[in-house]
PDB file of C-alpha atoms in Angstrom:
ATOM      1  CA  UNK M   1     131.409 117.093  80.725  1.00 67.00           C
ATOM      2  CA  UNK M   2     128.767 115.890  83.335  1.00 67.00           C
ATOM      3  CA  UNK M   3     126.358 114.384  81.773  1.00 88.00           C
ATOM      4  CA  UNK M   4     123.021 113.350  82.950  1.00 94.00           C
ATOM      5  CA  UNK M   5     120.450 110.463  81.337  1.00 95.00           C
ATOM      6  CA  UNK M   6     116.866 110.151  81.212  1.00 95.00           C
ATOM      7  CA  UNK M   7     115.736 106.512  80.373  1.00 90.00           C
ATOM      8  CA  UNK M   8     113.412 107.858  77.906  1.00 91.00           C
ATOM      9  CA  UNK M   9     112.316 110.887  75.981  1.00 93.00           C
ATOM     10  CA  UNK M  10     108.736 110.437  75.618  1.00 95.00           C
ATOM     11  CA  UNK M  11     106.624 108.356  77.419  1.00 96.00           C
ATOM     12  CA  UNK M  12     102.811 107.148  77.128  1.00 97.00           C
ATOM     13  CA  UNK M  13     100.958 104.923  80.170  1.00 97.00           C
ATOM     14  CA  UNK M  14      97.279 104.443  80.865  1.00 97.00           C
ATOM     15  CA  UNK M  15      95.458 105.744  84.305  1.00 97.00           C
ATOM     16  CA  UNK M  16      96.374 103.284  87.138  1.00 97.00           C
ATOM     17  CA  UNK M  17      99.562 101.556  85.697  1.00 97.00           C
ATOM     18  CA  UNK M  18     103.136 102.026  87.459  1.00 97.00           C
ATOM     19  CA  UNK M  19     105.446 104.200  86.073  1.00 97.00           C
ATOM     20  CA  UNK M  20     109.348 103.883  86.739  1.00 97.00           C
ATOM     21  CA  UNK M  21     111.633 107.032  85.650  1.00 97.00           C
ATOM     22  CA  UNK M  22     114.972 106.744  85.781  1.00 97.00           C
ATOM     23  CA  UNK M  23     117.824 109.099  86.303  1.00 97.00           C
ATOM     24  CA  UNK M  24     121.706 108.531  85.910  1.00 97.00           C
ATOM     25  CA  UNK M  25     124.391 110.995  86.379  1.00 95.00           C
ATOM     26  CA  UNK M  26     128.340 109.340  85.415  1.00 91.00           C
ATOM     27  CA  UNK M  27     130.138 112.543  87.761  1.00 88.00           C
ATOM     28  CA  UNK M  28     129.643 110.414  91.132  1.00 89.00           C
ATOM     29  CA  UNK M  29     127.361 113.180  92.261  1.00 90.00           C
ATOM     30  CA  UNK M  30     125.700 112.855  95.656  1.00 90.00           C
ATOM     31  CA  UNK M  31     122.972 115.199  95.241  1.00 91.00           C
ATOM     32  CA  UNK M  32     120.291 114.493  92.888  1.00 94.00           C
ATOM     33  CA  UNK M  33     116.813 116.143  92.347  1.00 95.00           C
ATOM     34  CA  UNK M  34     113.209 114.980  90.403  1.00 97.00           C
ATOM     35  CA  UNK M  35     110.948 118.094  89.528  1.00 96.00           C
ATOM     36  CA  UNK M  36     107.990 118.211  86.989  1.00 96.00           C
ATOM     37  CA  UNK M  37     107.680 121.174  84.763  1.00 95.00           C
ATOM     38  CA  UNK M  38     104.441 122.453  83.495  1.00 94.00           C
ATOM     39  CA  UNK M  39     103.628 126.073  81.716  1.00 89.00           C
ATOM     40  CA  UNK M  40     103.035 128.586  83.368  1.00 86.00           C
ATOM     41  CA  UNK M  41     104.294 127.093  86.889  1.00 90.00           C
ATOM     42  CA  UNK M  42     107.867 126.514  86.131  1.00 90.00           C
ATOM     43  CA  UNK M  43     109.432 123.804  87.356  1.00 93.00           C
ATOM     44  CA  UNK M  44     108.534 122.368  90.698  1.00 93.00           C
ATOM     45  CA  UNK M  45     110.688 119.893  93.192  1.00 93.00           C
ATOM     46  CA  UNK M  46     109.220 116.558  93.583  1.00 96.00           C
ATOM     47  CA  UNK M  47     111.873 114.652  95.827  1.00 95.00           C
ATOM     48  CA  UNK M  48     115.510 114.769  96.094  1.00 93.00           C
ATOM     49  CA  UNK M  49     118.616 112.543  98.046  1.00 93.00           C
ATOM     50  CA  UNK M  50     121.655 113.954  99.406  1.00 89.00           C
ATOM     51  CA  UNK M  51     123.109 110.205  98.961  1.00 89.00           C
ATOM     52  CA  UNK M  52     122.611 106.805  98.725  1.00 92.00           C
ATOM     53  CA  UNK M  53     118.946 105.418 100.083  1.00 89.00           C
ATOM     54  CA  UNK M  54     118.526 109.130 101.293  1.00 90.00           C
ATOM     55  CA  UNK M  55     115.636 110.689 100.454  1.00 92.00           C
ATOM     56  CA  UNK M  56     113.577 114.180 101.510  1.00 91.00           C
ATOM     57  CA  UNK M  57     110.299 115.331 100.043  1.00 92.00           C
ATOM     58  CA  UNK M  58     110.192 118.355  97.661  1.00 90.00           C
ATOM     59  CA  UNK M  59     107.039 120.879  96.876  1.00 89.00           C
ATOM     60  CA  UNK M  60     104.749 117.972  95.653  1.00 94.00           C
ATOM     61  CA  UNK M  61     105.431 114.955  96.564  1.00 96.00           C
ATOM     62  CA  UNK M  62     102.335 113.987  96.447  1.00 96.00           C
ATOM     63  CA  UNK M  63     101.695 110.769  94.481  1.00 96.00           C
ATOM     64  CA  UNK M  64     105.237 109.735  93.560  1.00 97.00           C
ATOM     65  CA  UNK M  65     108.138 108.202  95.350  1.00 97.00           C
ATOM     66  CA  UNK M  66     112.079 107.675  95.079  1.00 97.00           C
ATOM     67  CA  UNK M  67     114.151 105.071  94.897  1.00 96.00           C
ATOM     68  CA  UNK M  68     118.377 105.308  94.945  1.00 96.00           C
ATOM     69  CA  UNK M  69     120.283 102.309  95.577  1.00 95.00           C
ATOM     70  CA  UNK M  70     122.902 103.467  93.935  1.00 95.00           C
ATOM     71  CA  UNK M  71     124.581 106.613  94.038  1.00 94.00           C
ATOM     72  CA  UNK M  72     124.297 106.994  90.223  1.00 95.00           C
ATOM     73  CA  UNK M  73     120.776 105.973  90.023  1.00 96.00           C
ATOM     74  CA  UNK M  74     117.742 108.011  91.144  1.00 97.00           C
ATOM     75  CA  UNK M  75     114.229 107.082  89.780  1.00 97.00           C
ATOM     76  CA  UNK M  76     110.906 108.780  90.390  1.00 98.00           C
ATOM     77  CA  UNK M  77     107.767 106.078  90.670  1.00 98.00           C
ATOM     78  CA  UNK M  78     104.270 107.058  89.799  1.00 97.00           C
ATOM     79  CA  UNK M  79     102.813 104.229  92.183  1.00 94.00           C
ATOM     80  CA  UNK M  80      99.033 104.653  90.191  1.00 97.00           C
ATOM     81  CA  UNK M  81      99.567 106.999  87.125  1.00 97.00           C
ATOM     82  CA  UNK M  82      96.080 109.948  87.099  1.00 97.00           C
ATOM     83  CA  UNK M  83      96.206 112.119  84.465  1.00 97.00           C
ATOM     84  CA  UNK M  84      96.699 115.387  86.149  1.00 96.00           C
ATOM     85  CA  UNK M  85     100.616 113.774  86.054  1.00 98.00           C
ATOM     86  CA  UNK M  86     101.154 114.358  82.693  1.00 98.00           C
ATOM     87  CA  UNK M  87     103.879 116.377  82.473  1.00 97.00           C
ATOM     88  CA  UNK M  88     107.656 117.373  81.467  1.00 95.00           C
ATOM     89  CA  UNK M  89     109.749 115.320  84.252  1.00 97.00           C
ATOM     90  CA  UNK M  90     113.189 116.743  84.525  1.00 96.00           C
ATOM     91  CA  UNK M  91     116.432 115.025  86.990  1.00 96.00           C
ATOM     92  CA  UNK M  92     119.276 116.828  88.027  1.00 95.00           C
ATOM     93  CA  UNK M  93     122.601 116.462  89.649  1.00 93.00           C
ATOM     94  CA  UNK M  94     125.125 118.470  91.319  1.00 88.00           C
ATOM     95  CA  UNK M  95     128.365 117.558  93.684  1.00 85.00           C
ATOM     96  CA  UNK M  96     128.328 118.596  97.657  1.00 80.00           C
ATOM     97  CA  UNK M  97     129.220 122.241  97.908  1.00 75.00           C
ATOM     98  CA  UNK M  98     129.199 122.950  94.359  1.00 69.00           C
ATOM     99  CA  UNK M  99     126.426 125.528  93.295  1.00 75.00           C
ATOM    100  CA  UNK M 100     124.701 124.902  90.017  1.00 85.00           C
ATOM    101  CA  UNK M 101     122.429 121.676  89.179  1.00 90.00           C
ATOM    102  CA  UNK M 102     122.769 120.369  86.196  1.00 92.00           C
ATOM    103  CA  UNK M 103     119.856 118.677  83.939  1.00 94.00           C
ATOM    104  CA  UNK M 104     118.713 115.891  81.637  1.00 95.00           C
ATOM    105  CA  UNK M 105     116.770 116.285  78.833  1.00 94.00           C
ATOM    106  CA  UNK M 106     113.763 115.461  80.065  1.00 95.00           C
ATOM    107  CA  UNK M 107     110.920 112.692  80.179  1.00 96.00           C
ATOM    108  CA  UNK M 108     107.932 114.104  78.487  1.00 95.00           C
ATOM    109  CA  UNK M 109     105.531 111.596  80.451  1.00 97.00           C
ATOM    110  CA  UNK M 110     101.463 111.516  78.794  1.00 97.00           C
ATOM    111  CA  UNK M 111      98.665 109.438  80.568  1.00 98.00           C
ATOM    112  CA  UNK M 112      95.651 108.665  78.946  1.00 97.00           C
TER     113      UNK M 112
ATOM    114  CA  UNK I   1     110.700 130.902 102.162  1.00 79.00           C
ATOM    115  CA  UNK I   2     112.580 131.646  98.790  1.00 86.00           C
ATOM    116  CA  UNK I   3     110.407 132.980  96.092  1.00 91.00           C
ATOM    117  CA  UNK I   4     111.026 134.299  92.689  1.00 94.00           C
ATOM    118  CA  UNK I   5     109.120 135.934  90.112  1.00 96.00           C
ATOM    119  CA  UNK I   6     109.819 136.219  86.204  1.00 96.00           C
ATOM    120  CA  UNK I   7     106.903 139.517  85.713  1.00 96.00           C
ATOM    121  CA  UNK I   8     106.900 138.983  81.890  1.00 96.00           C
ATOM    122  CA  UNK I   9     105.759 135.483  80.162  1.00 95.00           C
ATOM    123  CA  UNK I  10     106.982 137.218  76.814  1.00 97.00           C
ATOM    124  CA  UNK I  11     110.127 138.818  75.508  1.00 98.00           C
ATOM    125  CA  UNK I  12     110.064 140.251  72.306  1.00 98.00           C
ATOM    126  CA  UNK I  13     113.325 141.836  70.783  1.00 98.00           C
ATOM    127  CA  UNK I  14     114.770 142.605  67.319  1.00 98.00           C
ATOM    128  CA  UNK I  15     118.050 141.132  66.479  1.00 97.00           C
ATOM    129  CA  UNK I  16     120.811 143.340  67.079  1.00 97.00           C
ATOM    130  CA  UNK I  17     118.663 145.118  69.685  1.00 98.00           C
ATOM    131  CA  UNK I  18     119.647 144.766  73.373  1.00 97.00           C
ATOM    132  CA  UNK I  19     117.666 142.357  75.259  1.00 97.00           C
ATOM    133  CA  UNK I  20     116.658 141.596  78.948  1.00 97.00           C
ATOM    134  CA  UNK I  21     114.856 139.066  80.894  1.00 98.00           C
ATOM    135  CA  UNK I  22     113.367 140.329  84.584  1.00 98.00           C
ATOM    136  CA  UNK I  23     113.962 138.764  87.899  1.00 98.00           C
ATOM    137  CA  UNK I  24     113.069 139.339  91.215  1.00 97.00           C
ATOM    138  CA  UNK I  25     113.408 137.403  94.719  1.00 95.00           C
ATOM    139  CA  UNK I  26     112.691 136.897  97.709  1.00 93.00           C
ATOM    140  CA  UNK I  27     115.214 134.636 100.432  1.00 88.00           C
ATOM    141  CA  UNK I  28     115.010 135.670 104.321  1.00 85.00           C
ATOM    142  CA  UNK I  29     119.130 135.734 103.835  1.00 83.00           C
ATOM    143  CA  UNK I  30     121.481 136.513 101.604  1.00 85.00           C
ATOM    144  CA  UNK I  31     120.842 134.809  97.888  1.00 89.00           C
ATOM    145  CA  UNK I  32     122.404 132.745  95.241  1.00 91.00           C
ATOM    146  CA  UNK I  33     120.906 133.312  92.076  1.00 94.00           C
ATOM    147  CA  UNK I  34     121.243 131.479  88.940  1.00 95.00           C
ATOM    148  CA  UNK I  35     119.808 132.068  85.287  1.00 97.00           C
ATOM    149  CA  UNK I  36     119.046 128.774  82.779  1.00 96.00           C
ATOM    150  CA  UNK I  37     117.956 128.404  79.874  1.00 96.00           C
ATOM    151  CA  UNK I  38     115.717 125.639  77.770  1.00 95.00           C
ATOM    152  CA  UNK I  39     115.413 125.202  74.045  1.00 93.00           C
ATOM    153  CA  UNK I  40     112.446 123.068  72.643  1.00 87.00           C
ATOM    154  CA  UNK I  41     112.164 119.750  74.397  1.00 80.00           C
ATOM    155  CA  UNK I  42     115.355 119.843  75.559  1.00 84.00           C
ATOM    156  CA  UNK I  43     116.173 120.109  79.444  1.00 88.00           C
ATOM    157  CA  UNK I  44     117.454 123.377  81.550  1.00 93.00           C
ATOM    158  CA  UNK I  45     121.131 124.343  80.357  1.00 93.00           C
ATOM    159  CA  UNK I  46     123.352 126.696  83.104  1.00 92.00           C
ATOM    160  CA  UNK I  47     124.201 129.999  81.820  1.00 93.00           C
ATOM    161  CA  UNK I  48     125.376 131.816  85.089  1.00 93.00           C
ATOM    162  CA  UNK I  49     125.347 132.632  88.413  1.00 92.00           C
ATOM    163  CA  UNK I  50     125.652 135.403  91.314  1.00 92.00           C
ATOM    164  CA  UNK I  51     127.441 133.446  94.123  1.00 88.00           C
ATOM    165  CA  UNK I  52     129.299 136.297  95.751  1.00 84.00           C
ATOM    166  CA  UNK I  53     131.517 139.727  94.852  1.00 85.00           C
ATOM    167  CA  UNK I  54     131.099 142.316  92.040  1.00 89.00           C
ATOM    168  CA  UNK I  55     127.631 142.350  91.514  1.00 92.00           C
ATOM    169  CA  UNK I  56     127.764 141.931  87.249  1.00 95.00           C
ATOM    170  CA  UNK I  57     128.647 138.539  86.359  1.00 94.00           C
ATOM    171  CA  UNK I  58     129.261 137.389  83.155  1.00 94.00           C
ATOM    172  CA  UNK I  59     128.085 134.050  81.406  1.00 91.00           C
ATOM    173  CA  UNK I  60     128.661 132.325  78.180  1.00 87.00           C
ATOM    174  CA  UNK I  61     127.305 133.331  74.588  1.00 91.00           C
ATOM    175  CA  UNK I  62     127.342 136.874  75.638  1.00 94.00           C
ATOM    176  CA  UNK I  63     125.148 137.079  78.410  1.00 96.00           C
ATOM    177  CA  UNK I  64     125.501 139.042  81.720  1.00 97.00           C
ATOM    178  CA  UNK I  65     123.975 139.693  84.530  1.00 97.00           C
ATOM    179  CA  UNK I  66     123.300 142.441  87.578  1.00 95.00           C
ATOM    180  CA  UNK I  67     122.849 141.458  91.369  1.00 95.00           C
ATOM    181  CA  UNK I  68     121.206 144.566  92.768  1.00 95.00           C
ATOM    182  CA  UNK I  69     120.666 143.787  96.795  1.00 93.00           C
ATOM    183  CA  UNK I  70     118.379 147.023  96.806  1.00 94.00           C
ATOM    184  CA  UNK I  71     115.982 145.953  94.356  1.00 95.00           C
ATOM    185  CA  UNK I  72     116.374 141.856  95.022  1.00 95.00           C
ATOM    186  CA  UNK I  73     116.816 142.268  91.628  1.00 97.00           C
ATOM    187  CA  UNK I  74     118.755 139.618  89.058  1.00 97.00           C
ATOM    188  CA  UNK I  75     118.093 140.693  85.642  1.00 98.00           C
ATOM    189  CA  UNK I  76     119.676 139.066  82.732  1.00 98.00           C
ATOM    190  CA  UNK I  77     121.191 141.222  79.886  1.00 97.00           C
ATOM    191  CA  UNK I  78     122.818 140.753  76.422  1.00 97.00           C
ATOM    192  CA  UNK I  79     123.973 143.816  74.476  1.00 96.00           C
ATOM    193  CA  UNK I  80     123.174 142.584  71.326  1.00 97.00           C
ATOM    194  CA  UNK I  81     120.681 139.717  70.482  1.00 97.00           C
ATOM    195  CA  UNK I  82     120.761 136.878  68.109  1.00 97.00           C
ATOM    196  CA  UNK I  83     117.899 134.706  67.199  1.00 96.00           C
ATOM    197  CA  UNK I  84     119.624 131.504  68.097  1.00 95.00           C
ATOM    198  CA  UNK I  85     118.773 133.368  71.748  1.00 96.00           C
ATOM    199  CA  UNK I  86     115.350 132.395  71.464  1.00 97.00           C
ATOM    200  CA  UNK I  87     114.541 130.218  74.253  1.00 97.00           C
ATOM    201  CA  UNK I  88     112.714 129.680  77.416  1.00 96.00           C
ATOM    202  CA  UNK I  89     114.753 131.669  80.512  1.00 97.00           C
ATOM    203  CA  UNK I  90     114.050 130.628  84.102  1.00 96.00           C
ATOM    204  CA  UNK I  91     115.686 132.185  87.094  1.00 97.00           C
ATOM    205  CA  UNK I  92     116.120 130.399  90.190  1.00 95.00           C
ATOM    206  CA  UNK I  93     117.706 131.491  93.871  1.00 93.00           C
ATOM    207  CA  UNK I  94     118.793 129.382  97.065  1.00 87.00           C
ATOM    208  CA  UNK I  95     118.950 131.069 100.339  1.00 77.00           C
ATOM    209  CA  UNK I  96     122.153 130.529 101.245  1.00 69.00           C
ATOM    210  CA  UNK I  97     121.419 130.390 105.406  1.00 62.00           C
ATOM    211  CA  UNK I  98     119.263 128.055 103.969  1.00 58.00           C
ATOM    212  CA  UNK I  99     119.007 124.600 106.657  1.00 54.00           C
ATOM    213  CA  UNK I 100     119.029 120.990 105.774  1.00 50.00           C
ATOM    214  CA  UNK I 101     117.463 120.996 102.075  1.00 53.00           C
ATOM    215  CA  UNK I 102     119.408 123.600 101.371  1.00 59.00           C
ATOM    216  CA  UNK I 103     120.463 122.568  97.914  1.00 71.00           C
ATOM    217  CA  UNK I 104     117.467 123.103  96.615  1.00 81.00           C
ATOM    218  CA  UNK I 105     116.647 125.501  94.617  1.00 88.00           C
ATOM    219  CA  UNK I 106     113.267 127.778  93.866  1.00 91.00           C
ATOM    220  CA  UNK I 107     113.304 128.694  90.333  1.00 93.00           C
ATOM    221  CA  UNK I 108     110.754 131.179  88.347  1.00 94.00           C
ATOM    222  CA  UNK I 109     107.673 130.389  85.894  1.00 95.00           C
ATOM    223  CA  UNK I 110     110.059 131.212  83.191  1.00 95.00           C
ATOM    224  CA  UNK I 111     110.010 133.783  80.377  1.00 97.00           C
ATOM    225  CA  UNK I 112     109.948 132.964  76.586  1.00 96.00           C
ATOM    226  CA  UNK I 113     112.202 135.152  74.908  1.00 97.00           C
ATOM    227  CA  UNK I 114     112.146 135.694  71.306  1.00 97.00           C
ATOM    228  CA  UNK I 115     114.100 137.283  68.708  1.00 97.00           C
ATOM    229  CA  UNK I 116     112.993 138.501  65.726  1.00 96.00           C
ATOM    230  CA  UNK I 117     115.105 138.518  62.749  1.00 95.00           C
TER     231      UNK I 117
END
């Protein structure tokens, strides 16, 4: 089964402090995604990377940046945490010409 | 642009009843459409998808659903439901003429479906 890890589950930071999410998928995936979900706006890309220190902006990138140095590894920064990013943050991973992206379980990220 | 819209927030169905979840969309060529689902704090699980070919596919745990071109319709069905359905349904499409970025995906607000027992 692909499987696909979120470094944590829940997740509380104060205004201005850096925030590091982390993604790992173990199926040697190339393609791997970062989008924030909030109610009542569904899920929404923030980056993604088609492979290995590749990286393309999503919907709203606004305020966050990638890093992948590895082709398992794709973490979403929040450079200076605000509160309007609390939020669900969801990865997700799929092979090259495959169809369906599949998901962790989700970083459930609060700033105060 | 790909679009899609979920027109209800809220499902409500009786167990046994049959049950489905609305999708539209909107791709400037031909689609792929997908259907996930969420339970409670857990992240988005694959159900099924319309890649290509007879136009009612079929999913796990029962679930089905109709491509109709006409309509840019993808609605998801089940004939009869169960409460352990209850769960948050998002739809998402990718066009599939779709340039570089085209993996990604536009998916729906998401309905909440529940079942009453």
């Amino acid at each position: 089964d692909v499987k696909v890890t979120q470094s944590s589950r829940y997740l509380v930071k104060r205004t201005g402090e850096k925030v590091f999410l982390e993604c790992v998928q173990d199926m040697d995936h190339e393609n791997m995604f970062w989008y924030r979900q909030d109610p009542g706006l569904g899920l929404r890309l923030i980056y993604f990377s088609y492979d290995v220190k590749m990286k393309e902006k999503g919907d709203i990138p606004e305020g966050y940046s990638v890093s992948r140095e590895k082709k398992e590894r794709f973490s979403l920064i929040l450079e200076s945490a605000s509160t309007n990013q609390t939020s669900m943050y969801l990865c997700a991973s799929h092979p090259t010409g495959y169809y369906e992206q599949y998901f962790g379980p989700g970083t459930r990220l609060t700033v105060t | 642009a790909q679009s899609v819209a979920q027109p209800e927030d809220q499902v409500n169905v009786a167990e046994g009843n049959p049950l489905t979840v609305k999708c539209t969309y909107s791709v400037s060529g031909n689609p792929y459409l997908f259907w996930y689902v969420q339970y409670p704090n857990r992240g988005l699980q694959f159900r099924l998808k319309y890649i290509t070919g007879d136009n009612l596919v079929k999913g796990s745990y029962g679930f089905e659903a109709e491509f109709n071109k006409s309509q840019t319709s993808f609605h998801l069905k089940k004939p009869s439901a169960l409460v352990s359905d209850s769960a948050l349904y998002f739809c998402a499409v990718r066009d599939i003429y779709s340039g570089a970025g085209s993996y990604q995906l536009t998916f729906g607000k998401g309905t909440k479906l529940s079942v009453i027992p």
